[in-house]
Coordinates of C-alpha atoms in Angstrom, one line a residue:
X1150 CA -26.6 -33.6 18.9
X1151 CA -23.2 -33.0 20.4
X1152 CA -24.0 -35.5 23.1
X1153 CA -24.1 -38.2 20.4
X1154 CA -20.5 -37.6 19.4
X1155 CA -19.1 -36.5 22.8
X1156 CA -16.9 -39.0 24.6
X1157 CA -15.2 -38.5 27.9
X1158 CA -11.5 -39.0 27.4
X1159 CA -9.5 -41.1 29.8
X1160 CA -6.9 -39.2 31.8
X1161 CA -3.3 -40.3 31.6
X1162 CA -0.8 -40.6 34.3
X1163 CA 0.2 -37.4 36.1
X1164 CA 3.7 -36.4 34.9
X1165 CA 5.3 -33.7 32.9
X1166 CA 7.3 -33.6 29.7
X1167 CA 9.7 -30.8 29.3
X1168 CA 11.5 -31.7 26.1
X1169 CA 10.3 -30.1 22.9
X1170 CA 9.1 -32.5 20.2
X1171 CA 11.2 -32.9 17.1
X1172 CA 8.6 -32.6 14.4
X1173 CA 10.6 -34.5 11.8
X1174 CA 10.7 -37.6 14.0
X1175 CA 7.1 -37.0 15.1
X1176 CA 5.6 -37.1 11.7
X1177 CA 7.6 -40.1 10.7
X1178 CA 6.2 -42.0 13.7
X1179 CA 2.6 -41.2 13.1
X1180 CA 1.8 -44.6 11.7
X1181 CA 4.3 -47.5 11.6
X1182 CA 4.9 -48.7 8.1
X1183 CA 3.3 -45.6 6.6
X1184 CA 6.4 -44.9 4.6
X1185 CA 8.0 -47.2 2.1
X1186 CA 6.2 -49.0 -0.7
X1187 CA 2.7 -48.2 0.4
X1188 CA 3.4 -44.5 0.6
X1189 CA 5.3 -44.5 -2.6
X1190 CA 2.2 -45.6 -4.5
X1191 CA 0.4 -42.5 -3.5
X1192 CA 0.4 -39.5 -5.8
X1193 CA 2.1 -36.4 -4.5
X1194 CA -0.3 -33.7 -3.2
X1195 CA -0.9 -30.7 -5.5
X1196 CA 0.6 -27.4 -4.5
X1197 CA -1.6 -24.9 -2.7
X1198 CA -4.1 -23.0 -4.7
X1199 CA -3.6 -19.3 -5.5
X1200 CA -6.3 -18.4 -3.0
X1201 CA -5.9 -20.3 0.2
X1202 CA -8.7 -21.9 2.1
X1203 CA -9.0 -19.0 4.6
X1204 CA -8.3 -16.3 2.0
X1205 CA -4.9 -15.5 3.6
X1206 CA -6.7 -14.0 6.6
X1207 CA -5.1 -13.1 9.9
X1208 CA -4.5 -15.8 12.4
X1209 CA -3.5 -16.2 16.1
X1210 CA 0.2 -16.5 16.7
X1211 CA 0.2 -17.6 20.3
X1212 CA 2.6 -20.5 20.8
X1213 CA 2.4 -23.5 23.1
X1214 CA 3.9 -23.2 26.6
X1215 CA 7.2 -24.9 27.5
X1216 CA 5.5 -27.3 29.9
X1217 CA 3.8 -30.0 27.8
X1218 CA 1.0 -32.3 28.8
X1219 CA 1.5 -35.9 29.6
X1220 CA 2.5 -38.0 26.5
X1221 CA -0.4 -40.2 25.3
X1222 CA -0.2 -44.0 25.3
X1223 CA -2.7 -44.7 22.5
X1224 CA -2.4 -44.6 18.8
X1225 CA -0.7 -41.3 17.7
X1226 CA -2.5 -41.5 14.4
X1227 CA -6.2 -41.8 15.1
X1228 CA -6.4 -40.9 18.7
X1229 CA -7.8 -44.2 19.6
X1230 CA -7.1 -45.3 23.2
X1231 CA -6.0 -43.0 26.0
X1232 CA -5.0 -39.6 24.7
X1233 CA -5.4 -37.2 27.6
X1234 CA -3.1 -35.9 30.3
X1235 CA -3.1 -33.3 33.0
X1236 CA -1.1 -30.3 31.9
X1237 CA -1.2 -26.6 31.3
X1238 CA -4.5 -24.9 30.6
X1239 CA -3.6 -24.6 26.9
X1240 CA -3.8 -28.4 26.6
X1241 CA -7.5 -28.3 27.4
X1242 CA -9.8 -28.7 24.4
X1243 CA -13.5 -27.8 24.7
X1244 CA -15.6 -31.0 24.8
X1245 CA -17.7 -30.5 21.7
X1246 CA -14.8 -29.1 19.6
X1247 CA -12.6 -32.1 20.6
X1248 CA -15.5 -34.5 19.7
X1249 CA -15.7 -32.8 16.3
X1250 CA -12.0 -33.2 15.6
X1251 CA -12.0 -36.9 16.7
X1252 CA -15.1 -37.7 14.7
X1253 CA -13.8 -36.1 11.6
X1254 CA -10.5 -38.0 11.8
X1255 CA -12.3 -41.2 12.4
X1256 CA -14.5 -40.7 9.4
X1257 CA -11.6 -39.8 7.1
X1258 CA -9.6 -42.7 8.5
X1259 CA -12.4 -45.0 7.3
X1260 CA -12.8 -43.4 3.9
X1261 CA -9.1 -42.5 3.2
X1262 CA -6.8 -44.5 5.4
X1263 CA -3.8 -43.7 3.3
X1264 CA -4.0 -40.0 4.4
X1265 CA -3.3 -40.9 8.1
X1266 CA -5.0 -37.7 9.3
X1267 CA -4.4 -37.1 13.0
X1268 CA -7.1 -35.2 14.8
X1269 CA -4.4 -33.2 16.6
X1270 CA -3.6 -31.5 13.2
X1271 CA -7.2 -30.3 13.0
X1272 CA -6.8 -29.0 16.6
X1273 CA -3.6 -27.2 15.6
X1274 CA -5.4 -25.4 12.7
X1275 CA -8.5 -24.8 14.8
X1276 CA -6.3 -23.1 17.4
X1277 CA -4.7 -20.6 15.1
X1278 CA -7.8 -20.0 13.0
X1279 CA -10.4 -19.4 15.7
X1280 CA -9.0 -20.2 19.1
X1281 CA -10.9 -23.5 19.1
X1282 CA -14.2 -21.8 18.2
X1283 CA -13.5 -19.1 20.7
X1284 CA -12.8 -21.5 23.5
X1285 CA -15.7 -23.8 22.6
X1286 CA -18.5 -21.1 22.4
X1287 CA -20.8 -23.5 20.6
X1288 CA -24.3 -24.8 21.1
X1289 CA -25.4 -28.4 21.6
X1290 CA -25.4 -29.0 17.9
X1291 CA -21.8 -27.7 17.6
X1292 CA -22.8 -24.4 15.9
X1293 CA -21.0 -21.2 17.1
X1294 CA -23.0 -19.0 19.4
X1295 CA -22.2 -16.1 17.2
X1296 CA -20.5 -16.0 13.8
X1297 CA -16.7 -16.1 13.6
X1298 CA -15.9 -13.8 10.7
X1299 CA -12.5 -12.9 9.2
X1300 CA -11.7 -9.5 7.7
X1301 CA -13.3 -8.4 4.5
X1302 CA -11.4 -9.9 1.5
X1303 CA -11.3 -6.6 -0.4
X1304 CA -7.7 -6.9 -1.8
X1305 CA -6.2 -4.5 0.9
X1306 CA -3.6 -6.9 2.3
X1307 CA -5.7 -9.9 1.6
X1308 CA -7.0 -11.8 -1.4
X1309 CA -9.7 -9.8 -3.3
X1310 CA -12.9 -11.9 -3.4
X1311 CA -16.1 -10.1 -4.3
X1312 CA -19.2 -11.6 -2.8
X1313 CA -20.0 -15.1 -3.9
X1314 CA -22.7 -16.2 -1.4
X1315 CA -25.1 -13.2 -1.4
X1316 CA -24.2 -12.8 2.3
X1317 CA -25.5 -16.3 3.1
X1318 CA -22.5 -17.3 5.3
X1319 CA -20.7 -14.0 6.1
X1320 CA -23.5 -11.4 6.0
X1321 CA -21.4 -9.4 3.6
X1322 CA -23.0 -8.4 0.3
X1323 CA -19.9 -6.8 -1.3
X1324 CA -16.9 -9.1 -0.4
X1325 CA -16.4 -12.5 1.0
X1326 CA -15.0 -13.1 4.6
X1327 CA -13.6 -16.3 6.1
X1328 CA -16.2 -17.9 8.2
X1329 CA -16.6 -20.4 11.0
X1330 CA -14.3 -22.3 13.4
X1331 CA -12.0 -23.4 10.6
X1332 CA -12.3 -20.2 8.6
X1333 CA -13.4 -21.3 5.1
X1334 CA -14.1 -18.6 2.6
X1335 CA -17.7 -18.9 1.2
X1336 CA -16.6 -19.5 -2.4
X1337 CA -14.4 -22.4 -1.3
X1338 CA -17.0 -23.9 1.0
X1339 CA -19.7 -23.8 -1.7
X1340 CA -17.9 -24.5 -5.0
X1341 CA -14.2 -24.6 -4.6
X1342 CA -13.9 -28.4 -4.0
X1343 CA -12.3 -31.0 -6.2
X1344 CA -15.5 -31.7 -8.1
X1345 CA -16.7 -28.1 -8.3
X1346 CA -19.3 -28.6 -5.5
X1347 CA -17.2 -27.2 -2.7
X1348 CA -15.4 -28.5 0.4
X1349 CA -18.5 -28.1 2.5
X1350 CA -19.4 -31.2 4.5
X1351 CA -22.1 -32.5 6.8
X1352 CA -20.2 -33.7 9.9
X1353 CA -23.0 -34.1 12.3
X1354 CA -25.5 -35.8 10.1
X1355 CA -28.2 -33.2 10.3
X1356 CA -28.5 -32.9 6.5
X1357 CA -26.9 -29.4 6.3
X1358 CA -23.4 -28.2 5.4
X1359 CA -22.8 -25.3 7.7
X1360 CA -19.3 -23.7 8.0
X1361 CA -20.4 -22.2 11.3
X1362 CA -20.8 -25.8 12.7
X1363 CA -17.6 -27.3 14.2
X1364 CA -18.5 -30.8 13.1
X1365 CA -19.2 -29.8 9.5
X1366 CA -16.1 -27.5 9.4
X1367 CA -13.7 -30.1 10.9
X1368 CA -14.8 -32.7 8.4
X1369 CA -14.4 -30.3 5.5
X1370 CA -11.0 -29.2 6.7
X1371 CA -9.9 -32.8 7.1
X1372 CA -11.0 -33.7 3.6
X1373 CA -9.1 -30.7 2.2
X1374 CA -5.9 -31.6 4.1
X1375 CA -6.1 -35.2 2.7
X1376 CA -6.9 -34.0 -0.9
X1377 CA -4.6 -35.0 -3.8
X1378 CA -3.8 -38.4 -2.2
X1379 CA -1.7 -36.7 0.5
X1380 CA 0.0 -38.9 3.0
X1381 CA 0.3 -36.7 6.1
X1382 CA 3.1 -38.8 7.5
X1383 CA 5.3 -37.4 4.7
X1384 CA 6.7 -34.0 5.7
X1385 CA 6.3 -32.5 2.2
X1386 CA 2.6 -33.5 2.0
X1387 CA 2.0 -32.2 5.6
X1388 CA 3.6 -28.9 4.8
X1389 CA 1.7 -28.5 1.5
X1390 CA -1.6 -29.3 3.2
X1391 CA -1.0 -26.6 5.9
X1392 CA 0.3 -24.0 3.5
X1393 CA -2.8 -24.6 1.3
X1394 CA -4.8 -23.3 4.2
X1395 CA -2.7 -20.1 4.6
X1396 CA 0.4 -19.7 2.4
X1397 CA 2.7 -18.3 5.1
X1398 CA 5.8 -19.9 6.6
X1399 CA 5.0 -18.3 10.0
X1400 CA 1.5 -19.8 9.7
X1401 CA 3.1 -23.2 8.9
X1402 CA 5.4 -23.1 11.9
X1403 CA 2.7 -21.9 14.3
X1404 CA 0.4 -24.8 13.3
X1405 CA 3.1 -27.4 13.5
X1406 CA 4.0 -26.1 17.0
X1407 CA 0.5 -26.6 18.3
X1408 CA 0.2 -29.9 16.4
X1409 CA 3.3 -31.2 18.3
X1410 CA 2.0 -29.8 21.6
X1411 CA -1.4 -31.5 21.2
X1412 CA 0.3 -34.8 20.1
X1413 CA 1.9 -34.9 23.5
X1414 CA -1.5 -35.1 25.1
X1415 CA -4.6 -33.1 25.9
X1416 CA -7.5 -33.0 28.3
X1417 CA -11.1 -32.2 27.9
X1418 CA -12.6 -29.0 29.3
X1419 CA -16.3 -27.8 29.3
X1420 CA -17.5 -25.9 26.3
X1421 CA -16.8 -22.2 26.6
X1422 CA -13.9 -22.8 29.1
X1423 CA -11.1 -23.2 26.5
X1424 CA -8.1 -20.8 26.7
X1425 CA -8.5 -17.9 24.3
X1426 CA -5.4 -16.8 22.3
X1427 CA -4.6 -13.1 22.3
X1428 CA -1.6 -12.5 20.0
X1429 CA -2.3 -12.1 16.3
X1430 CA -0.2 -12.2 13.1
X1431 CA 2.5 -9.4 13.4
X1432 CA 1.6 -6.2 11.5
X1433 CA -2.1 -6.8 11.6
X1434 CA -4.6 -4.4 13.2
X1435 CA -6.7 -5.4 16.1
X1436 CA -10.3 -5.4 14.7
X1437 CA -11.8 -8.5 16.2
X1438 CA -14.2 -9.4 13.4
X1439 CA -15.7 -12.2 15.5
X1440 CA -12.5 -13.8 16.7
X1441 CA -10.1 -13.0 14.0
X1442 CA -8.0 -9.9 13.3
X1443 CA -7.9 -7.8 10.2
X1444 CA -4.6 -6.6 8.7
X1445 CA -2.2 -7.4 5.9
X1446 CA -1.8 -10.9 4.6
X1447 CA 1.6 -12.3 5.4
X1448 CA 3.6 -13.4 2.3
X1449 CA 7.0 -15.0 1.7
X1450 CA 9.3 -17.3 3.5
X1451 CA 10.5 -16.9 7.0
X1452 CA 14.0 -15.8 8.0
X1453 CA 16.7 -18.1 6.6
X1454 CA 14.4 -20.3 4.6
X1455 CA 15.5 -21.2 1.1
X1456 CA 13.1 -20.5 -1.8
X1457 CA 10.9 -23.4 -2.7
X1458 CA 11.6 -25.3 0.6
X1459 CA 9.2 -25.7 3.4
X1460 CA 10.5 -24.5 6.8
X1461 CA 11.1 -26.8 9.7
X1462 CA 10.8 -26.0 13.4
X1463 CA 14.1 -24.8 14.8
X1464 CA 15.0 -22.9 11.7
X1465 CA 17.6 -25.3 10.2
X1466 CA 15.2 -28.1 9.1
X1467 CA 17.4 -30.5 11.0
X1468 CA 16.0 -32.2 14.1
X1469 CA 17.5 -32.3 17.5
X1470 CA 18.9 -28.8 18.0
X1471 CA 16.3 -26.4 19.3
X1472 CA 17.4 -23.0 20.3
X1473 CA 18.0 -22.3 24.0
X1474 CA 15.7 -19.9 25.7
X1475 CA 17.1 -16.9 27.5
X1476 CA 16.4 -16.0 31.1
X1477 CA 12.7 -15.7 31.8
X1478 CA 11.8 -16.8 28.3
X1479 CA 10.1 -19.9 27.0
X1480 CA 11.3 -21.9 24.0
X1481 CA 8.8 -22.4 21.2
X1482 CA 9.6 -24.8 18.4
X1483 CA 9.3 -23.3 15.0
X1484 CA 10.3 -19.7 15.7
X1485 CA 14.0 -19.4 14.7
X1486 CA 16.0 -16.6 16.2
X1487 CA 13.6 -15.4 18.8
X1488 CA 12.3 -17.7 21.7
X1489 CA 9.1 -15.7 21.9
X1490 CA 8.4 -16.2 18.2
X1491 CA 8.6 -12.6 17.2
X1492 CA 10.5 -11.2 14.2
X1493 CA 13.5 -8.9 14.5
X1494 CA 13.1 -5.4 13.2
X1495 CA 15.4 -4.1 10.5
X1496 CA 17.6 -2.4 13.1
X1497 CA 17.9 -5.6 15.1
X1498 CA 15.8 -4.5 18.1
X1499 CA 12.9 -6.4 19.4
X1500 CA 9.6 -4.6 19.3
X1501 CA 7.7 -4.6 22.5
X1502 CA 4.8 -7.0 22.9
X1503 CA 1.5 -5.1 22.7
X1504 CA -1.8 -6.2 23.9
X1505 CA -4.5 -6.2 21.2
X1506 CA -7.0 -3.4 21.5
X1507 CA -10.5 -4.8 21.4
X1508 CA -12.8 -3.3 18.9
X1509 CA -15.8 -1.4 20.5
X1510 CA -18.9 -3.5 20.6
X1511 CA -22.0 -1.9 19.0
X1512 CA -24.6 -0.7 21.5
X1513 CA -26.9 -3.5 22.3
X1514 CA -30.3 -3.0 20.7
X1515 CA -33.3 -3.4 22.9
X1516 CA -35.7 -3.8 20.0
X1517 CA -36.0 -5.1 16.5
X1518 CA -38.8 -3.4 14.6
X1519 CA -40.4 -4.7 11.4
X1520 CA -40.1 -2.3 8.4
X1521 CA -43.4 -2.2 6.5
X1522 CA -46.9 -2.8 7.7
X1523 CA -48.0 -5.5 5.3
X1524 CA -47.0 -9.1 5.1
X1525 CA -44.9 -10.1 2.1
X1526 CA -46.6 -11.8 -0.8
X1527 CA -45.4 -13.7 -3.9
X1528 CA -46.7 -16.1 -6.5
X1529 CA -45.3 -19.7 -6.4
X1530 CA -41.9 -19.9 -8.1
X1531 CA -41.4 -16.1 -8.2
X1532 CA -39.4 -13.6 -6.1
X1533 CA -40.9 -11.6 -3.3
X1534 CA -41.1 -8.0 -4.5
X1535 CA -40.0 -6.7 -1.1
X1536 CA -37.3 -8.5 0.9
X1537 CA -37.7 -9.0 4.7
X1538 CA -36.3 -6.0 6.6
X1539 CA -36.1 -4.9 10.2
X1540 CA -34.6 -2.0 12.1
X1541 CA -32.4 -2.3 15.2
X1542 CA -32.9 0.4 17.8
X1543 CA -32.0 1.2 21.4
X1544 CA -34.2 2.2 24.3
X1545 CA -34.4 5.8 23.0
X1546 CA -35.5 4.7 19.6
X1547 CA -32.1 5.5 18.0
X1548 CA -30.8 3.3 15.2
X1549 CA -28.0 0.8 16.1
X1550 CA -25.5 0.0 13.4
X1551 CA -23.3 -3.0 13.1
X1552 CA -25.7 -5.6 14.7
X1553 CA -25.6 -9.1 13.1
X1554 CA -29.2 -10.0 12.4
X1555 CA -30.3 -13.5 11.4
X1556 CA -33.3 -14.3 9.1
X1557 CA -34.6 -17.8 9.5
X1558 CA -37.2 -19.5 7.3
X1559 CA -39.4 -22.3 8.7
X1560 CA -38.5 -25.8 7.5
X1561 CA -42.1 -26.3 6.2
X1562 CA -41.9 -23.6 3.5
X1563 CA -40.3 -24.0 0.0
X1564 CA -39.1 -20.4 0.0
X1565 CA -35.4 -19.9 -0.1
X1566 CA -32.7 -17.2 0.1
X1567 CA -30.0 -17.2 -2.6
X1568 CA -27.9 -20.4 -2.7
X1569 CA -30.9 -22.4 -1.5
X1570 CA -30.3 -21.1 2.0
X1571 CA -32.9 -21.2 4.8
X1572 CA -30.9 -18.9 7.1
X1573 CA -28.9 -15.7 6.3
X1574 CA -27.1 -13.3 8.5
X1575 CA -27.0 -9.5 7.7
X1576 CA -25.4 -6.7 9.6
X1577 CA -27.4 -3.5 10.2
X1578 CA -26.3 -0.4 8.3
X1579 CA -25.8 3.1 9.6
X1580 CA -29.6 3.6 9.7
X1581 CA -30.0 0.4 11.8
X1582 CA -31.6 -1.5 8.9
X1583 CA -31.0 -5.1 8.2
X1584 CA -32.3 -6.2 4.8
X1585 CA -32.3 -9.8 3.8
X1586 CA -31.2 -10.9 0.4
X1587 CA -33.9 -11.6 -2.3
X1588 CA -36.3 -14.2 -1.1
X1589 CA -37.8 -16.6 -3.7
X1590 CA -41.1 -18.4 -3.2
X1591 CA -41.2 -22.2 -3.8
X1592 CA -44.0 -24.3 -5.2
X1593 CA -45.6 -24.8 -1.8
X1594 CA -48.4 -22.3 -1.3
X1595 CA -49.8 -20.9 2.0
X1596 CA -48.7 -18.6 4.8
X1597 CA -45.5 -18.8 6.8
X1598 CA -43.5 -16.7 9.3
X1599 CA -39.9 -15.5 8.9
X1600 CA -38.1 -15.4 12.3
X1601 CA -35.7 -12.4 12.7
X1602 CA -33.3 -12.3 15.7
X1603 CA -30.0 -10.8 16.7
X1604 CA -27.1 -13.3 16.5
X1605 CA -26.1 -12.4 20.1
X1606 CA -29.7 -12.6 21.4
X1607 CA -29.5 -8.9 22.6
X1608 CA -33.1 -8.2 21.5
X1609 CA -36.4 -10.2 21.4
X1610 CA -37.0 -11.9 18.1
X1611 CA -39.7 -10.7 15.7
X1612 CA -41.5 -12.3 12.9
X1613 CA -42.3 -11.2 9.4
X1614 CA -45.4 -12.8 7.8
X1615 CA -45.3 -14.0 4.2
X1616 CA -47.8 -15.6 1.8
X1617 CA -47.2 -17.7 -1.3
X1618 CA -50.1 -17.7 -3.7
X1619 CA -50.8 -20.3 -6.3
X1620 CA -49.9 -19.6 -9.9
X1621 CA -53.0 -18.7 -11.9
X1622 CA -54.0 -21.4 -14.3
X1623 CA -52.8 -20.7 -17.9
X1624 CA -55.6 -19.4 -20.1
X1625 CA -56.3 -19.8 -23.8
X1626 CA -59.2 -18.2 -25.7
X1627 CA -58.4 -19.7 -29.0
X1628 CA -57.1 -23.0 -30.5
X1629 CA -56.1 -23.4 -34.1
X1630 CA -54.4 -26.0 -36.3
X1631 CA -50.8 -25.1 -37.4
X1632 CA -51.6 -26.7 -40.9
X1633 CA -54.5 -26.7 -43.2
X1634 CA -53.6 -30.0 -44.7
X1635 CA -56.6 -32.4 -45.0
X1636 CA -56.4 -35.3 -42.6
X1637 CA -57.0 -38.7 -44.2
X1638 CA -56.4 -42.3 -43.5
X1639 CA -57.6 -45.8 -44.7
X1640 CA -59.8 -47.8 -42.5
X1641 CA -57.8 -50.2 -40.3
X1642 CA -54.7 -48.0 -40.7
X1643 CA -53.4 -45.1 -38.7
X1644 CA -53.1 -41.4 -39.6
X1645 CA -49.6 -40.0 -40.1
X1646 CA -47.5 -39.5 -37.1
X1647 CA -48.2 -36.2 -35.3
X1648 CA -50.9 -35.5 -37.9
X1649 CA -52.7 -33.0 -35.6
X1650 CA -50.8 -30.1 -34.1
X1651 CA -52.6 -27.1 -32.6
X1652 CA -51.6 -23.7 -31.2
X1653 CA -53.1 -22.1 -28.2
X1654 CA -53.3 -18.3 -27.7
X1655 CA -54.7 -15.9 -25.2
X1656 CA -55.5 -12.4 -26.3
X1657 CA -53.3 -12.9 -29.3
X1658 CA -50.3 -14.1 -27.3
X1659 CA -49.0 -17.7 -27.3
X1660 CA -50.4 -19.6 -24.3
X1661 CA -48.0 -22.1 -22.6
X1662 CA -49.1 -24.8 -20.2
X1663 CA -52.7 -24.7 -21.2
X1664 CA -54.6 -27.9 -20.4
X1665 CA -56.4 -29.4 -23.5
X1666 CA -58.9 -32.2 -23.7
X1667 CA -59.2 -34.2 -27.0
X1668 CA -62.4 -36.2 -27.7
X1669 CA -63.6 -38.2 -30.7
X1670 CA -67.2 -37.0 -30.9
X1671 CA -70.4 -37.8 -32.9
X1672 CA -71.4 -35.6 -35.9
X1673 CA -74.2 -34.0 -34.0
X1674 CA -73.9 -30.2 -33.9
X1675 CA -76.5 -29.8 -31.2
X1676 CA -75.2 -32.3 -28.7
X1677 CA -71.9 -33.9 -29.6
X1678 CA -70.9 -36.9 -27.4
X1679 CA -68.1 -39.3 -27.4
X1680 CA -68.2 -41.6 -30.4
X1681 CA -68.0 -45.3 -30.0
X1682 CA -66.6 -46.0 -33.5
X1683 CA -64.1 -44.6 -36.0
X1684 CA -60.7 -43.0 -35.1
X1685 CA -59.3 -43.6 -31.6
X1686 CA -56.2 -43.2 -29.5
X1687 CA -54.3 -45.9 -27.6
X1688 CA -53.4 -45.9 -23.9
X1689 CA -49.6 -46.0 -24.1
X1690 CA -49.3 -46.7 -20.4
X1691 CA -51.5 -49.7 -20.4
X1692 CA -50.2 -53.3 -20.5
X1693 CA -51.5 -56.6 -21.9
X1694 CA -54.7 -56.7 -23.8
X1695 CA -55.7 -53.2 -22.5
X1696 CA -52.8 -51.7 -24.5
X1697 CA -54.7 -51.9 -27.8
X1698 CA -58.1 -51.0 -26.3
X1699 CA -59.5 -47.9 -28.1
X1700 CA -59.4 -44.6 -26.1
X1701 CA -61.6 -41.8 -27.5
X1702 CA -61.0 -39.1 -24.9
X1703 CA -57.6 -37.9 -23.8
X1704 CA -57.1 -35.5 -20.8
X1705 CA -54.0 -34.1 -19.3
X1706 CA -52.6 -32.7 -22.6
X1707 CA -50.8 -29.4 -22.2
X1708 CA -49.3 -26.9 -24.6
X1709 CA -45.5 -26.5 -24.5
X1710 CA -43.5 -23.3 -23.9
X1711 CA -44.4 -22.1 -27.4
X1712 CA -48.1 -22.7 -27.0
X1713 CA -48.0 -25.8 -29.2
X1714 CA -49.5 -29.3 -28.8
X1715 CA -49.0 -32.3 -30.9
X1716 CA -51.6 -35.0 -30.4
X1717 CA -50.6 -38.7 -30.0
X1718 CA -50.9 -41.1 -33.0
X1719 CA -54.5 -41.6 -34.2
X1720 CA -55.7 -45.1 -35.2
X1721 CA -58.8 -46.2 -37.1
X1722 CA -61.1 -49.2 -36.9
X1723 CA -63.1 -50.8 -39.8
X1724 CA -65.5 -47.9 -40.2
X1725 CA -65.1 -45.3 -43.0
X1726 CA -66.5 -41.8 -43.3
X1727 CA -65.9 -38.4 -41.9
X1728 CA -65.4 -38.2 -38.2
X1729 CA -64.9 -35.3 -35.8
X1730 CA -62.1 -34.6 -33.2
X1731 CA -63.1 -31.9 -30.7
X1732 CA -60.4 -30.0 -28.7
X1733 CA -61.4 -27.9 -25.7
X1734 CA -59.8 -25.8 -22.9
X1735 CA -61.2 -24.9 -19.5
X1736 CA -61.6 -21.3 -20.6
X1737 CA -64.1 -22.3 -23.4
X1738 CA -61.8 -22.4 -26.4
X1739 CA -63.0 -25.0 -28.9
X1740 CA -61.5 -26.4 -32.1
X1741 CA -63.2 -29.1 -34.2
X1742 CA -61.0 -31.1 -36.6
X1743 CA -62.3 -33.3 -39.4
X1744 CA -60.8 -36.8 -39.8
X1745 CA -61.6 -38.6 -43.1
X1746 CA -61.4 -42.3 -43.2
X1747 CA -61.5 -44.0 -46.6
X1748 CA -62.7 -47.6 -47.2
X1749 CA -60.0 -50.1 -48.1
X1750 CA -59.4 -50.5 -51.8
X1751 CA -61.7 -53.1 -53.4
X1752 CA -64.2 -53.2 -50.5

């Protein structure tokens, strides 16, 4: 799939650019004529939501190097034309990730040209959110090789968001976590969009909206950045869009720095070969959580910023005067006061730079073992009584905790996990058990196999068998009229509307969905057969002359949820007398109703 979107970028001339970009001038030059009357007609973007797109999770704070790549010669807005250059390793973007950013910007440029979304802005956010999907660790479809999960949003330093997706995206059944290359929280991906259906998008045309897929995530992020009629050539709109992702001034400055860096040119590198960032948001602990660190959410404005105003690179908000780096230091736009981007301590001393301590990886399991000897069974439309479950264990048979395990349903079954999901990821508990969320059977009957595998492919996959049985046909052992009123009509006329209503029961309980056959029969108690005269029904679906043709047997009638059935309108021909209507069910319940037809007056 990725090959469909991937395009080899042309390399620019080999030169270097050492001057830092002035972001105010940069954004103003994104699209000539973008400001003025056309931009004035656009409504201002709304302020960021209380809960940002990534839940206020941690982010990478690495800043671009001093040496910039070669400036591009194509359109700075859409990335059309040559946009690559030879430069530092940090300018290299993984091929599939780069293709996803460019494809998303192109699609949004066609649907919302007034937004003027540059793909380099998506790249800037992707850099600080996930290190460009961990350096491009994605498969051919653009899906991450293992989930990228943020810290648990349990209110301890972050937003508090209890589980909204039943673990569908993040494998967490208690709280949400930011997920995927662009770090959407599940509630925002699924139902936090402008129309209540969520920001989730299908960027690669496979019919699925997967936050773990870089094409889907990039398109969703682009649509969010453009929401509210934002014009991203306007600095205020640009700031609001980024702050809506993570409401932190340091986050804003970091994204803008990478945005400026990528605008000066990039080059394509193979998937998995992108440079991985290492520094994380100051004050946050070093738990990897799949590419993100856990710690306290950063609040407030940066040093020297005025309340209510968005910061600008350089600290003053005025272009053209970046700080000078000291000896042996690099200058990074957007980090006032400290060339390396760190904050001063209350005593004025600079804390030493510390390398993050990687979290210990769980022992690799060698086996996934099914829990339970029997296959799972359920009736169509009902929940399986026992959810799929496996145990991860090592070579000595000891339980392995903390292993992400993926449960995948085959596309041919109608069974689904919560949220209509066909795939869920669950982490093994202290006993090594991974239990899938509740599984509900669809209407399709038959056998199928649930594939269970470790996300990191550290153990052979196993399968869990499942069977969906057909619903038993509703039964009725008794039919009765709901009224004892005599049914009469005049020959050539019709009986009253809904004259015949019956109730079906089974063992004294109302029987819903019971199939009933209605037949006008001869008055022969030994062998009643369909009558050829007297009362009749009409075929309401017929056309032309057949519309008025008498129908004396109706099939396909069923009782409603209350066990009731009202028969269609009954007509009469020129014959008078007493006629019989016989109602039957497949279980042998029979009801005979008398229909009296009087001769016309004066006949």
